XYZ file of N, CA and C in Angstrom:
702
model
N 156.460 134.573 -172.842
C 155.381 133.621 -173.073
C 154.904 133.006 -171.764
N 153.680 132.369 -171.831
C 152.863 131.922 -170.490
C 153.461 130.421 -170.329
N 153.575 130.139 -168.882
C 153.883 129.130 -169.039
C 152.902 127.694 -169.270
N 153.041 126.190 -169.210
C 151.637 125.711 -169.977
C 151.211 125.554 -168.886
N 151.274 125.306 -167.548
C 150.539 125.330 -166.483
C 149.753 127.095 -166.215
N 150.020 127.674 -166.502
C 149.383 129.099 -166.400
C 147.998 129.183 -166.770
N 147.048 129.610 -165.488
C 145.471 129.534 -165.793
C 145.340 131.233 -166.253
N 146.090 131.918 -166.781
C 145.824 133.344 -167.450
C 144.450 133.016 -168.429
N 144.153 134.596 -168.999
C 142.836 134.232 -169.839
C 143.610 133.958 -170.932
N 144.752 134.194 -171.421
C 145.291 133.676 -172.812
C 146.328 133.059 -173.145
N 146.585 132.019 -171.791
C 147.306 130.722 -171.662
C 146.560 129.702 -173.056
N 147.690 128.899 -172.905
C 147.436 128.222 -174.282
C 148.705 126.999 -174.472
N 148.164 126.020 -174.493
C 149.092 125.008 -174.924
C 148.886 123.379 -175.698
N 149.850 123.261 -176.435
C 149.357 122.174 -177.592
C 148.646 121.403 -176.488
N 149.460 120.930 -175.404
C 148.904 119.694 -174.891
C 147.757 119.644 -173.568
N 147.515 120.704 -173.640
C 146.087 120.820 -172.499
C 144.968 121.009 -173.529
N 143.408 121.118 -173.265
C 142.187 121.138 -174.063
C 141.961 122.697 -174.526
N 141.397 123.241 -175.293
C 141.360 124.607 -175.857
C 140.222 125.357 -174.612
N 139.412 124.735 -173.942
C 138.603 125.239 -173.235
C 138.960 124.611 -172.091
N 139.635 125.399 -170.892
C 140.019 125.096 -169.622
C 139.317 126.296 -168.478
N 138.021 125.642 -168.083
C 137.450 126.225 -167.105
C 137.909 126.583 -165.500
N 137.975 127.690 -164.944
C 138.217 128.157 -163.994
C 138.024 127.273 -163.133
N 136.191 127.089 -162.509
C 135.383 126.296 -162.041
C 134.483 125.723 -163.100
N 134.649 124.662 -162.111
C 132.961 123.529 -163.486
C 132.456 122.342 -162.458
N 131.182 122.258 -162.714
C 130.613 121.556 -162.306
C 130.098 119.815 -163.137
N 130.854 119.153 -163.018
C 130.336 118.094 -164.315
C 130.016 116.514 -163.275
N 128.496 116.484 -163.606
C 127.476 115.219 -162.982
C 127.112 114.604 -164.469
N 126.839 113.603 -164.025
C 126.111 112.572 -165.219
C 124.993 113.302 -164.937
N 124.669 113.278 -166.432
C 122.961 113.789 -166.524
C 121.946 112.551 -167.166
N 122.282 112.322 -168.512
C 122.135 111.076 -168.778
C 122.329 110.260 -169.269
N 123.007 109.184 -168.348
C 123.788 108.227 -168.253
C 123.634 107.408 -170.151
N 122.827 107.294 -170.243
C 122.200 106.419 -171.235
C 122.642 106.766 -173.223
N 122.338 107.964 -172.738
C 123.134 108.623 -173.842
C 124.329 109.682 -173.912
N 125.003 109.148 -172.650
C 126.203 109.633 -172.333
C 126.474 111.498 -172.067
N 125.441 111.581 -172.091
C 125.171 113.169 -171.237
C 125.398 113.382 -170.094
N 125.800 114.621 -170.244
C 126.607 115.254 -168.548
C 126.082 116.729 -168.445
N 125.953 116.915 -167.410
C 125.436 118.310 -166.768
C 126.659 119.205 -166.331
N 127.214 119.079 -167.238
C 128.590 120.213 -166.981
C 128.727 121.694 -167.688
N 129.017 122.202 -166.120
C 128.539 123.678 -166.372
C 130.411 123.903 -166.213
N 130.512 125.231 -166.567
C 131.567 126.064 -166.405
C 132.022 127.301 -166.840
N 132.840 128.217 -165.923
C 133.301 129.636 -165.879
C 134.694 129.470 -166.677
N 134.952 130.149 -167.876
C 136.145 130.830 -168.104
C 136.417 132.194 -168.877
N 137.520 132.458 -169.135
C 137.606 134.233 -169.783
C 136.872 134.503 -170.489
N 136.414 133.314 -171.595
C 135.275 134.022 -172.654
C 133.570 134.908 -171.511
N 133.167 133.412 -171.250
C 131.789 133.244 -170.622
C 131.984 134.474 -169.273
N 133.051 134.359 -168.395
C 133.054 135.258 -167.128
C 132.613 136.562 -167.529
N 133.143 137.359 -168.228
C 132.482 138.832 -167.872
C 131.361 139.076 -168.687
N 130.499 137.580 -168.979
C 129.059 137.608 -169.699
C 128.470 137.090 -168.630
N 128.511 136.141 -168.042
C 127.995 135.983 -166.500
C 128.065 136.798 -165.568
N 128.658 137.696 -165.129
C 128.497 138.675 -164.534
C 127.890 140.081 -165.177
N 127.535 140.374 -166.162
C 126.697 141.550 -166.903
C 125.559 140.580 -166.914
N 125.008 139.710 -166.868
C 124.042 139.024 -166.661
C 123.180 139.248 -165.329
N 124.274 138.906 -164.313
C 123.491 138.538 -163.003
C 123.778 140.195 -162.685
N 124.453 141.761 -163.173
C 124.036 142.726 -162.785
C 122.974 143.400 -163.347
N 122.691 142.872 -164.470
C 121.536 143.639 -165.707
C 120.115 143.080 -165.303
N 119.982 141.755 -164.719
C 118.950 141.328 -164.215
C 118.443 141.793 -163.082
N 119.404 142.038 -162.080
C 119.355 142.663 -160.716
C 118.323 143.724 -160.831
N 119.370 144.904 -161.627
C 118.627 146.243 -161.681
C 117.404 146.065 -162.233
N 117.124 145.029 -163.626
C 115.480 144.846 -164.096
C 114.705 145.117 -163.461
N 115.346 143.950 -162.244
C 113.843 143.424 -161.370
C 113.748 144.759 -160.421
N 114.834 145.224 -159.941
C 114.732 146.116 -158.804
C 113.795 147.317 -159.399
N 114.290 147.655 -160.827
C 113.451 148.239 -161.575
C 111.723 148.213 -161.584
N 111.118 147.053 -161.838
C 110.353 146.474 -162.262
C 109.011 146.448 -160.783
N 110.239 146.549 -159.990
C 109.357 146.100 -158.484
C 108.389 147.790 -158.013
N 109.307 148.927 -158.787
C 109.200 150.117 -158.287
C 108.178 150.242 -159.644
N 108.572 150.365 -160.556
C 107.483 150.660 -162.127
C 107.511 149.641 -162.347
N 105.933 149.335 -162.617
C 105.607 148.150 -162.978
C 104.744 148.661 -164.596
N 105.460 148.335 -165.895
C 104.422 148.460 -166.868
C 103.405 148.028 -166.933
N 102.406 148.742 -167.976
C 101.204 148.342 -168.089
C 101.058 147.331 -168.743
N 100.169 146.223 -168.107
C 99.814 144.694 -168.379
C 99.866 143.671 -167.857
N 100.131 144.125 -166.917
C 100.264 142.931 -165.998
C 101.158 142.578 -164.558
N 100.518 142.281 -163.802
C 101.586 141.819 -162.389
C 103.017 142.392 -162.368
N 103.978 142.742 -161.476
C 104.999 143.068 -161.146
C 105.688 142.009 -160.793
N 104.863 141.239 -160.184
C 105.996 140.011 -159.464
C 106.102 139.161 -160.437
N 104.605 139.131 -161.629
C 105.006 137.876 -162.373
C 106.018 138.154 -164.052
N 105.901 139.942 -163.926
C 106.914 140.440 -164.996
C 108.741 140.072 -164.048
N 108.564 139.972 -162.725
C 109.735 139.594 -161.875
C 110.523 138.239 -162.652
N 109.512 137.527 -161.992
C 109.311 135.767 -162.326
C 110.128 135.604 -163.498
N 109.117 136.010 -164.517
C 109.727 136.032 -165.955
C 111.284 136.062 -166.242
N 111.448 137.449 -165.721
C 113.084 137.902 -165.802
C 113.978 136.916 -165.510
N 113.700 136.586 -164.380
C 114.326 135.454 -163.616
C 114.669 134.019 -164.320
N 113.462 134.017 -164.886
C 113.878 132.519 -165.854
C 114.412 132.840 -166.931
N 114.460 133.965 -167.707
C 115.248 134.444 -168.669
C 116.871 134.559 -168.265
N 117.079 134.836 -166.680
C 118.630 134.799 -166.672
C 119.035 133.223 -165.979
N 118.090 132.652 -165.867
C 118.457 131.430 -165.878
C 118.625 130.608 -167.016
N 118.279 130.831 -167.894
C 118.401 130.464 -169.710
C 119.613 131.040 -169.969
N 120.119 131.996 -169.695
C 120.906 133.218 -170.493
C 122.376 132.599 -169.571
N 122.355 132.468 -168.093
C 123.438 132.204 -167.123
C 123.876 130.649 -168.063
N 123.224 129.799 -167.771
C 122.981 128.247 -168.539
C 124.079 128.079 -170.030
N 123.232 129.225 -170.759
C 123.746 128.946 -172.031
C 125.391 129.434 -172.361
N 125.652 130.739 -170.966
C 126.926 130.747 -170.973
C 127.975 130.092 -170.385
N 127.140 129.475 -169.428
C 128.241 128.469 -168.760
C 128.416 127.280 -168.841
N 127.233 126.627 -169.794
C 127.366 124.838 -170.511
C 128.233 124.309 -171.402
N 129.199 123.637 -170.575
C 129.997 122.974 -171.568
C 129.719 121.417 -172.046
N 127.759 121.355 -172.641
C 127.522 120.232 -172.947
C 126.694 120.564 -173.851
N 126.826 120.406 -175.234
C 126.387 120.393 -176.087
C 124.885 120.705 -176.350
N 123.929 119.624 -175.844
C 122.781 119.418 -175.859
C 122.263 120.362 -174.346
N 122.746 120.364 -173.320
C 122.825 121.545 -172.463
C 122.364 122.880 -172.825
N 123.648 123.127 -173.754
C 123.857 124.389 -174.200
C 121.956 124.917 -175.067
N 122.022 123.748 -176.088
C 120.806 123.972 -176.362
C 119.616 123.782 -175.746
N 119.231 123.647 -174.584
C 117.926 123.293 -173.906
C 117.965 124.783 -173.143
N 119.534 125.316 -173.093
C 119.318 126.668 -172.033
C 119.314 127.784 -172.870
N 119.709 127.413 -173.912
C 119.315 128.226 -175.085
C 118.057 129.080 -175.563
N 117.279 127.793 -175.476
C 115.103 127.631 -175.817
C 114.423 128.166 -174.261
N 115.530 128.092 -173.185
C 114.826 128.149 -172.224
C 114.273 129.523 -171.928
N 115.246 131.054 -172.699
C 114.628 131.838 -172.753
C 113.653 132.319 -173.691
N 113.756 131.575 -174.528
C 112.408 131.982 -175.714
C 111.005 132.266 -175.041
N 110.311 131.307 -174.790
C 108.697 131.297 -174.100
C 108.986 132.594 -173.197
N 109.872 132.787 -171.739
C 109.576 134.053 -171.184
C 109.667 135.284 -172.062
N 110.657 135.445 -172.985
C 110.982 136.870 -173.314
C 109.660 137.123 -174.618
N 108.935 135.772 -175.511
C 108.331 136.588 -175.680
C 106.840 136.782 -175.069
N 106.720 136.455 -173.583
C 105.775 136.572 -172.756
C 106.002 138.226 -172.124
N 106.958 138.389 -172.337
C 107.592 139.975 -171.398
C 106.931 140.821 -172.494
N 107.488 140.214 -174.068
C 106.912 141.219 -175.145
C 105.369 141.768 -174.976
N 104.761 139.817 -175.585
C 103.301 140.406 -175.715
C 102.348 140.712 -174.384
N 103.064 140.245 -172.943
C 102.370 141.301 -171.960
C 102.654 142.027 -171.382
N 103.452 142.664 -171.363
C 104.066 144.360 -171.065
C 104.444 145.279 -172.270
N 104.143 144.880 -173.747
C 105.101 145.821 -174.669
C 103.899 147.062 -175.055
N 104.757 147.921 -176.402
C 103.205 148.756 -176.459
C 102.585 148.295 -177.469
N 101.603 149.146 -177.969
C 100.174 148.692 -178.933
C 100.532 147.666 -179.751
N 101.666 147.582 -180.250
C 101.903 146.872 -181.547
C 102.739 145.120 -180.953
N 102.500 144.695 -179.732
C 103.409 144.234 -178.726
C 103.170 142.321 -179.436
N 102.014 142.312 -179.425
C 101.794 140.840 -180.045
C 102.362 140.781 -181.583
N 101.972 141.248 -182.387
C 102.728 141.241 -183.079
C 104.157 141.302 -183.260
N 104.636 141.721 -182.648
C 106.455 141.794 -182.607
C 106.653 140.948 -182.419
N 105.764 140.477 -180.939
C 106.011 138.997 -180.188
C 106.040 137.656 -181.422
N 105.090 137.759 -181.909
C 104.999 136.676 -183.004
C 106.358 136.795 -183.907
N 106.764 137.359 -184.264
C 107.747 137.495 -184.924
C 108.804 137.362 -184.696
N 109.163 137.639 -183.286
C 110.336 137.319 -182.456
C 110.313 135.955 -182.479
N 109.280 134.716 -181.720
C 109.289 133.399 -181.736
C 109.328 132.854 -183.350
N 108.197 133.638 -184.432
C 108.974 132.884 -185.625
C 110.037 132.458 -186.086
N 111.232 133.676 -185.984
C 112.340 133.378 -186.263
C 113.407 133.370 -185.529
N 112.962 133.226 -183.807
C 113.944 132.629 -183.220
C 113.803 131.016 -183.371
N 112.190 130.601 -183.620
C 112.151 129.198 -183.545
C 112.900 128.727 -184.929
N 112.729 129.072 -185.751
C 114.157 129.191 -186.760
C 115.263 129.101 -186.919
N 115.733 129.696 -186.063
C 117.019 129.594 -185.195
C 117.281 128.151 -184.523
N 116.216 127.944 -184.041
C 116.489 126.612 -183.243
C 116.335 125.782 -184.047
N 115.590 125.158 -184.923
C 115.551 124.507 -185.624
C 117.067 123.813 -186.349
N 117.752 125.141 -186.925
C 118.868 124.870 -187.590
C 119.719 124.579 -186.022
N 120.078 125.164 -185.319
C 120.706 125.204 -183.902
C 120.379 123.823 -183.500
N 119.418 122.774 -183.718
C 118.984 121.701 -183.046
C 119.556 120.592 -184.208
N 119.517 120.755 -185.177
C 120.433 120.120 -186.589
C 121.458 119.799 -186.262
N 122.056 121.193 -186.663
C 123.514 121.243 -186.358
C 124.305 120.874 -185.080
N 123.655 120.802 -183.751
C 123.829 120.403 -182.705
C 123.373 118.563 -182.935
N 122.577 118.071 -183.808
C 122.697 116.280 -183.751
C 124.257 116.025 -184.592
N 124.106 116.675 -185.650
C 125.221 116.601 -186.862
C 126.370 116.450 -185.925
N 126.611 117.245 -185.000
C 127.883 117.250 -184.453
C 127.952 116.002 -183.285
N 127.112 116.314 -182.708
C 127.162 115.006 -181.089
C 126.853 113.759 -181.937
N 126.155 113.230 -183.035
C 126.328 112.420 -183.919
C 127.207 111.576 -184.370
N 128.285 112.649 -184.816
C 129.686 112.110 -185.761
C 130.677 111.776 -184.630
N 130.454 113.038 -183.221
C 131.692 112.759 -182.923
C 131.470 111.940 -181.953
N 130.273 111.331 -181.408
C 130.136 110.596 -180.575
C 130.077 110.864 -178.859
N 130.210 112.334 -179.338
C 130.009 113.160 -177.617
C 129.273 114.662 -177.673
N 129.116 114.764 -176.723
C 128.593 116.213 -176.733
C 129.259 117.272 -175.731
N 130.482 116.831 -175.589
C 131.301 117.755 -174.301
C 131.839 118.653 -174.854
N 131.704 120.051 -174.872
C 132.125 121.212 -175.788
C 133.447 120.853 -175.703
N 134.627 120.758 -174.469
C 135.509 120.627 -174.019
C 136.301 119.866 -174.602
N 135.928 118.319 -175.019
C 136.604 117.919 -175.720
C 136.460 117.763 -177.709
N 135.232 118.923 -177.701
C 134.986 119.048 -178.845
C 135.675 120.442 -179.768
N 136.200 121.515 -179.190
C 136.573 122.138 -179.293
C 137.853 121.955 -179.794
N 138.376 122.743 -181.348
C 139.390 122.362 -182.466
C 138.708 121.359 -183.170
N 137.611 121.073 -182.696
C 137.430 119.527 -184.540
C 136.648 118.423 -183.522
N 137.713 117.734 -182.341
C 137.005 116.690 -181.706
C 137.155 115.257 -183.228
N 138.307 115.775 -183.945
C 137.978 114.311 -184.851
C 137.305 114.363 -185.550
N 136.446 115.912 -186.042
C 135.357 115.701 -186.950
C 135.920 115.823 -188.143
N 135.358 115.237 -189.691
C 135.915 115.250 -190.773
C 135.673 116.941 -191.277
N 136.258 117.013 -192.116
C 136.611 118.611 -192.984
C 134.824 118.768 -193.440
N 134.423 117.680 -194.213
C 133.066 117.654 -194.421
C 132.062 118.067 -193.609
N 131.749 117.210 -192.499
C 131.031 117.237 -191.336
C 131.296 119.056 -190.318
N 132.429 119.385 -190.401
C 132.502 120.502 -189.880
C 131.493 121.440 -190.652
N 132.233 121.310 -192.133
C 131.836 122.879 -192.798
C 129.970 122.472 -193.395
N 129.451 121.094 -193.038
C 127.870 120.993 -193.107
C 127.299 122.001 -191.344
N 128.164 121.025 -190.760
C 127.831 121.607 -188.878
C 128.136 123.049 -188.890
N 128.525 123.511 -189.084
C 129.504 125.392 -189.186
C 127.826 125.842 -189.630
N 127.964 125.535 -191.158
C 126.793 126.370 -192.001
C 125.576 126.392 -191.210
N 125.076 125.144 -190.695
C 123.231 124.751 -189.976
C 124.196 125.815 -188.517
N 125.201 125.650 -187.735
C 125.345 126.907 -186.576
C 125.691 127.892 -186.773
N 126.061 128.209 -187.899
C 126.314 130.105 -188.201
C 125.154 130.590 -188.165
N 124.397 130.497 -189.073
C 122.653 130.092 -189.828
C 121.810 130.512 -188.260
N 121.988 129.587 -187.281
C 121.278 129.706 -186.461
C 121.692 130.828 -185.480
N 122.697 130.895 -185.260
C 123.350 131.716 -184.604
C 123.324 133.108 -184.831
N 123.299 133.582 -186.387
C 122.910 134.326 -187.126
C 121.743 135.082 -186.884
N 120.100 134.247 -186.825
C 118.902 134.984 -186.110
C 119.378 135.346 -185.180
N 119.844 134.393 -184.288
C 119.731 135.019 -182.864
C 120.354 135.932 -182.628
N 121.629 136.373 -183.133
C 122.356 137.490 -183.087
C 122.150 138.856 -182.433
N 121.470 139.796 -184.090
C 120.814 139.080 -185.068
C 121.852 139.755 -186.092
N 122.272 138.849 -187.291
C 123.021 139.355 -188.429
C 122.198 139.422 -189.571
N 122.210 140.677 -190.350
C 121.568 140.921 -191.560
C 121.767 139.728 -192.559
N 121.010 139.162 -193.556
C 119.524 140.277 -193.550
C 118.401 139.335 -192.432
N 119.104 138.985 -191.312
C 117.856 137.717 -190.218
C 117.772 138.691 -189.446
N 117.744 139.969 -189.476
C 117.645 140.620 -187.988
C 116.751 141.409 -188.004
N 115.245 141.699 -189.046
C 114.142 141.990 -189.426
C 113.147 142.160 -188.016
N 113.325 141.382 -187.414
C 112.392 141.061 -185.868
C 113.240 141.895 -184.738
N 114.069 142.441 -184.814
C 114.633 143.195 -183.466
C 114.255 144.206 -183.329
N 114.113 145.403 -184.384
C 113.630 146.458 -184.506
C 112.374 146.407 -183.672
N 111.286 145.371 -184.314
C 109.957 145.840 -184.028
C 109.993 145.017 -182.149
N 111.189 144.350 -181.792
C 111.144 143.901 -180.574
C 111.359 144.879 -179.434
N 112.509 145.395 -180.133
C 113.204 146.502 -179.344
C 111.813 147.685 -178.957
N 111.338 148.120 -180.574
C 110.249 149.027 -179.689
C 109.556 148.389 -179.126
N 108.402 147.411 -179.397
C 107.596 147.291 -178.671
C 107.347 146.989 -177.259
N 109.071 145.962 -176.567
C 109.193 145.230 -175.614
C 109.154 146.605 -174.289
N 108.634 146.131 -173.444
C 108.896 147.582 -172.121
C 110.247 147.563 -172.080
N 110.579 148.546 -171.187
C 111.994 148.832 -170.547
C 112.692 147.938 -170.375
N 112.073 147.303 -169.609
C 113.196 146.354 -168.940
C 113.658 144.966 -169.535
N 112.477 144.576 -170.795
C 112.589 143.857 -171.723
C 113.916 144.054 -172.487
N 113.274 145.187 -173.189
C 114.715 145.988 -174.123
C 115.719 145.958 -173.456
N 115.977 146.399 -172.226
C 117.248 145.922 -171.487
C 118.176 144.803 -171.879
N 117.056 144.094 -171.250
C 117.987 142.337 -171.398
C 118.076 141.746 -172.760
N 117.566 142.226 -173.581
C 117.373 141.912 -175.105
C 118.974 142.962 -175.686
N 118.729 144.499 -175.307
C 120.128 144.496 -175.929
C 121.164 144.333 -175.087
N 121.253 144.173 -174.000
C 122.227 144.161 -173.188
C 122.658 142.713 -172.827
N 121.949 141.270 -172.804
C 122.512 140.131 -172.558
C 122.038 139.127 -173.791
N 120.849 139.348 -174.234
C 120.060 138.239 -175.096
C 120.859 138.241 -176.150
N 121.278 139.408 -176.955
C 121.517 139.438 -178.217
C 122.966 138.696 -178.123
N 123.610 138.785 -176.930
C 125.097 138.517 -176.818
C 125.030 136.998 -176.826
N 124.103 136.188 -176.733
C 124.205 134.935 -176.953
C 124.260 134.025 -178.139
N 123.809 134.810 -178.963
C 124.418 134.667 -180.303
C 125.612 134.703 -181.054
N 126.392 135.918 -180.413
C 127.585 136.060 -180.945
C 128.390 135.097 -180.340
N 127.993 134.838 -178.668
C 129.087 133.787 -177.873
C 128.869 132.051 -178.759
N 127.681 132.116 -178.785
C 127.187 130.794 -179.134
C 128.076 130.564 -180.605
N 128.182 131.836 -181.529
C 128.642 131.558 -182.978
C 130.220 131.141 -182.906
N 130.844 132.113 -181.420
C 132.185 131.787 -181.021
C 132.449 130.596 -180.715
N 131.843 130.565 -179.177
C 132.161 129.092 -178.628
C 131.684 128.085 -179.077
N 131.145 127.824 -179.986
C 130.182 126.512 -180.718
C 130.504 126.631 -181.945
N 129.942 127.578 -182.900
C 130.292 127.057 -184.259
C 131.873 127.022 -184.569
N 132.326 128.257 -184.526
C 134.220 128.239 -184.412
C 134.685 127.319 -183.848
N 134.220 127.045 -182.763
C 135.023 126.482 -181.533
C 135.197 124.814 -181.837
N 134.068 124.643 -182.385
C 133.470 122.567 -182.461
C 134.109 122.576 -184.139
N 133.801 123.758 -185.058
C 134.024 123.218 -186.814
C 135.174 124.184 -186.899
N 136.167 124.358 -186.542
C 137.243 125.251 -186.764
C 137.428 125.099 -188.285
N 137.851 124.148 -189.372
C 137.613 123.775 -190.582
C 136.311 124.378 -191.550
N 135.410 123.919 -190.552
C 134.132 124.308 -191.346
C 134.439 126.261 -191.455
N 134.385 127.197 -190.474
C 134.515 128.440 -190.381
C 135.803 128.753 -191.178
N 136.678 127.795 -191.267
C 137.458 128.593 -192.155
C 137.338 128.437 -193.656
């Protein structure tokens, strides 16, 4: 067995926090409503942060040489860029309300990549993609008050196992973040909009859509809904 000081990826002990980051960065963000800008690396998030910052790389390097039809190269660049800044964000925030602002932050670019680089059928997909990702958020923005609400914080860190939340409050918070987590995924029957994303989006779209976007769903359903309503998921 590990010992409890042991930073292994599957160290574990009653009396340390369930989420013990490698590195983290934690500033007051705002003060007022007790928000913090704390970011952090550990076994889950690490080898999603790094397929991130290599899948983006090649995009752009991609992107710089073929540029699809519709528009600018540098500003299909641009785009990318703020998409792995949404995508880096949402894997490494261990602040609740964080988590969700870096969440939304890739919505507007990716479906700007759709409807101006995808093919014939490209706006349309696009629309469909923001319908029911904004869907997603919706419940994702619920279930994210429900929880920083009850428990009076929003630090994944010390929210993680329960944070004190009642059996109730979990399995309401669980349902509004499975739910959301669910589109984004995408888990049947919410995953109606990927198909027509996947074709229509260019190359390098589809890339980051199956290769990092979709994975934020499943992390988000891990590290957030499991992670904050352990009760509720079970």
């Amino acid at each position: 067995p590990l010992a409890a000081g042991d930073r292994g990826w599957f160290a574990w002990s009653a009396a340390t926090p369930a989420v013990r980051p490698w590195h983290q960065l934690d500033l007051p963000w705002v003060p007022g409503l007790e928000l913090r800008f704390h970011l952090g690396v550990d076994g889950i998030s690490y080898p999603l942060v790094v397929l991130t910052a290599l899948l983006t790389l090649l995009c752009c390097a991609y992107s710089l040489h073929r540029v699809p039809a519709g528009g600018s190269g540098r500003t299909l660049v641009a785009l990318l860029l703020v998409i792995e800044v949404g995508i880096l964000g949402t894997f490494l925030a261990l602040d609740l309300v964080l988590f969700f602002l870096f969440f939304e932050v890739v919505l507007l670019p990716m479906y700007a990549v759709i409807a101006g680089w995808g093919g014939e059928d490209r706006r349309r997909a696009a629309r469909k993609f923001v319908l029911y990702t904004l869907l997603g958020s919706v419940l994702l923005l619920v279930g994210v008050y429900v929880v920083v609400s009850a428990a009076g914080t929003a630090d994944i860190v010390a929210l993680t196992g329960g944070g004190g939340l009642s059996r109730g409050t979990q399995l309401f918070a669980f349902t509004l973040l499975a739910l959301a987590f669910a589109v984004k995924s995408p888990l049947w029957p919410l995953h109606s909009w990927l198909p027509d994303a996947h074709t229509q989006a260019p190359t390098v779209g589809s890339v980051v859509l199956a290769g990092v976007l979709l994975k934020m769903g499943t992390y988000g359903l891990i590290r957030v809904a499991v992670g904050v309503a352990p009760e509720g998921a079970r």
